[in-house]
C-alpha positions as a printed Julia matrix, in Angstrom:
216×3 Matrix{Float64}:
 -74.59  -64.9   -16.42
 -71.82  -67.34  -15.54
 -69.79  -66.18  -18.55
 -69.97  -62.56  -17.38
 -68.81  -63.49  -13.88
 -65.87  -65.53  -15.19
 -64.69  -62.6   -17.3
 -64.87  -60.31  -14.27
 -62.84  -62.75  -12.19
 -60.25  -63.05  -14.96
 -59.9   -59.27  -15.19
 -59.49  -59.05  -11.42
 -56.79  -61.74  -11.45
 -54.92  -60.02  -14.28
 -55.01  -56.69  -12.47
 -53.7   -58.33   -9.31
 -50.85  -60.0   -11.2
 -49.94  -56.73  -12.93
 -49.93  -54.81   -9.65
 -47.79  -57.5    -8.01
 -45.29  -57.33  -10.91
 -45.04  -53.57  -10.58
 -44.54  -53.9    -6.83
 -41.8   -56.49   -7.22
 -40.04  -54.42   -9.92
 -40.05  -51.3    -7.79
 -38.79  -53.27   -4.8
 -35.9   -54.7    -6.83
 -34.94  -51.22   -8.04
 -35.04  -49.77   -4.53
 -33.08  -52.68   -3.16
 -30.11  -52.19   -5.52
 -27.09  -51.04   -3.43
 -25.05  -47.99   -4.61
 -22.0   -48.72   -6.73
 -18.94  -48.5    -4.45
 -15.94  -46.41   -5.61
 -12.92  -48.29   -6.96
 -10.56  -49.67   -4.35
  -7.39  -47.61   -3.8
  -3.89  -48.42   -4.98
  -1.19  -48.27   -2.24
   2.49  -47.31   -2.79
   5.72  -47.06   -0.77
   9.46  -46.79   -1.47
  12.44  -44.47   -1.43
  12.48  -40.88   -2.66
  15.45  -38.78   -3.72
  15.77  -35.17   -4.9
  18.71  -34.37   -7.16
  20.37  -37.65   -6.11
  20.1   -36.89   -2.37
  17.6   -38.49    0.05
  14.54  -36.31    0.4
  14.35  -34.54    3.79
  11.59  -34.99    6.32
   8.49  -33.02    5.37
   8.79  -33.7     1.64
   5.37  -33.68   -0.03
   4.65  -36.46   -2.54
   1.46  -35.9    -4.53
  -0.25  -37.85   -7.3
  -2.41  -36.93  -10.27
  -4.43  -38.87  -12.82
  -5.38  -36.83  -15.86
  -4.47  -33.63  -14.03
  -6.77  -34.43  -11.07
  -5.31  -34.76   -7.57
  -5.85  -38.28   -6.24
  -3.74  -38.6    -3.08
  -0.64  -37.26   -1.33
   1.82  -38.16    1.41
   4.24  -36.17    3.63
   7.45  -37.98    4.57
   8.4   -38.52    8.21
  11.64  -40.44    7.48
  14.59  -39.13    5.45
  14.58  -40.58    1.91
  11.54  -42.8     2.39
   7.76  -42.63    1.95
   5.42  -45.23    3.35
   6.29  -48.09    5.7
   4.9   -51.62    5.17
   5.84  -52.6     8.73
   3.43  -49.94   10.04
   0.89  -50.38    7.23
   1.59  -46.79    6.21
   1.24  -46.07    2.48
   0.71  -43.42   -0.14
  -2.91  -44.14   -1.14
  -4.14  -43.26   -4.65
  -7.93  -43.35   -4.9
 -10.9   -41.81   -6.65
 -13.03  -42.36   -9.72
 -10.1   -43.78  -11.67
 -10.22  -46.29  -14.46
  -8.0   -49.35  -14.22
  -4.8   -48.83  -16.24
  -4.91  -45.03  -16.06
  -1.45  -43.49  -15.69
  -0.55  -42.1   -12.25
   1.87  -39.16  -12.27
   3.97  -38.58   -9.15
   5.28  -35.19   -7.95
   7.95  -34.49   -5.32
   7.57  -31.05   -3.74
   5.81  -29.96   -6.93
   8.5   -31.33   -9.29
   7.39  -34.16  -11.56
   9.06  -37.47  -10.68
  10.74  -39.59  -13.32
   8.43  -42.56  -12.59
   4.77  -43.26  -13.4
   2.58  -46.29  -12.72
  -0.75  -47.63  -14.08
  -3.64  -47.55  -11.64
  -4.96  -50.87  -10.4
  -8.08  -50.96   -8.21
  -7.12  -52.67   -4.97
  -3.54  -52.9    -6.15
  -0.44  -52.94   -3.99
   1.15  -52.29   -1.77
   3.42  -51.48   -4.74
   7.05  -50.57   -4.07
   8.0   -47.67   -6.32
  11.23  -45.71   -5.78
  10.8   -42.08   -6.84
  13.48  -39.72   -8.17
  13.07  -36.05   -8.98
  15.41  -33.31  -10.15
  16.48  -30.62   -7.74
  14.41  -27.46   -8.23
  16.1   -24.76  -10.26
  16.87  -21.84   -7.97
  15.03  -18.7    -8.89
  17.59  -16.09   -9.98
  17.63  -13.02   -7.85
  16.38   -9.93   -9.64
  19.21   -7.76  -10.94
  20.2    -4.93   -8.69
  19.15   -1.56  -10.02
  22.03    0.52  -11.4
  23.3     3.15   -9.01
  21.64    6.46   -9.45
  23.77    8.95  -11.32
  24.97   11.86   -9.25
  23.6    14.97  -10.93
  26.28   17.42  -12.05
  25.75   20.63  -10.12
  24.86   23.56  -12.34
  27.33   26.42  -11.76
  25.71   29.43  -10.21
  25.84   32.61  -12.29
  28.41   35.18  -11.09
  26.95   37.83   -8.85
  25.87   40.94  -10.66
  28.32   43.81  -10.34
  27.08   46.59   -8.1
  27.05   49.74  -10.24
  29.27   52.55   -8.92
  26.93   55.4    -8.0
  27.46   58.5   -10.17
  28.16   61.5    -7.89
  25.28   63.95   -8.04
  25.67   67.75   -8.25
  26.48   69.42   -4.95
  23.45   70.7    -3.1
  22.61   74.33   -3.83
  23.63   76.69   -1.07
  20.74   78.0     0.96
  20.78   81.84    0.77
  21.04   83.58    4.11
  17.87   85.61    4.6
  18.49   89.42    4.92
  17.32   90.8     8.25
  14.1    92.75    8.03
  14.35   96.42    9.13
  12.9    96.94   12.6
   9.62   98.84   12.82
   9.67  102.46   13.7
  10.01  103.14   17.39
  11.52   99.69   18.03
  14.83  100.02   19.86
  17.66   98.61   17.94
  19.68   96.27   20.13
  23.21   97.59   20.76
  22.39  101.28   19.74
  21.25  102.56   23.19
  17.92  104.49   23.57
  15.43  104.69   20.76
  14.13  107.84   19.06
  10.94  107.85   21.05
  12.82  107.63   24.27
  15.01  110.64   23.38
  11.95  112.65   22.39
  10.36  111.99   25.75
  13.48  112.96   27.55
  13.68  116.2    25.56
  10.08  117.07   26.35
  10.68  116.45   30.04
  13.74  118.69   30.04
  11.82  121.49   28.31
   9.01  121.13   30.81
  11.43  121.36   33.74
  13.14  124.45   32.29
   9.81  126.12   31.68
   8.71  125.42   35.22
  11.94  126.8    36.61
  11.65  130.02   34.59
   8.08  130.47   35.73
   9.03  129.99   39.32
  11.82  132.61   39.07
   9.57  135.15   37.48
   7.02  134.72   40.19
   9.52  135.33   42.95
  10.33  138.74   41.62
């Protein structure tokens, strides 16, 4: 009976120790602080473009392995950074110590490079870059050729009209003979009129003869 109870106590103690170990291990993992990024590397110095001091507003950028890792815009002619004002070009990021830093001046690669050093500087580094090659203006298009005017064809000759035959003469219609009994203009009295006159004269003569005979 005592042996069974001692084994139970031993198992309970072992379980407690195991649980405590797990708890301490988890706590140590949770308590680990995040890994801080590498410290930056600071730069300053002079900057010239084509042998002349760089103007105000010149952009100085940096790359490590083709990745941008810091830039600076100048506010003084021919100078970037100012140690008196704690003003620097800061290069930072996930960069390995000794990696080569490439410098660019207004997009043109500078003649100088520098190995990265975490927490390095301020490092004085004078930068020189070639003047950018001017982009040639596109050639002017050749002047358009003036088209040669096509001569107009000569006007067609107007044909001379051929004279036609003279118009046929219209025959003068012959006057129709007047109907019988119609007085002919210009000839005086018609035949009917003369017949009437003759009959009247005969009647008057007959009446006169009759009247004379009766008087006797």
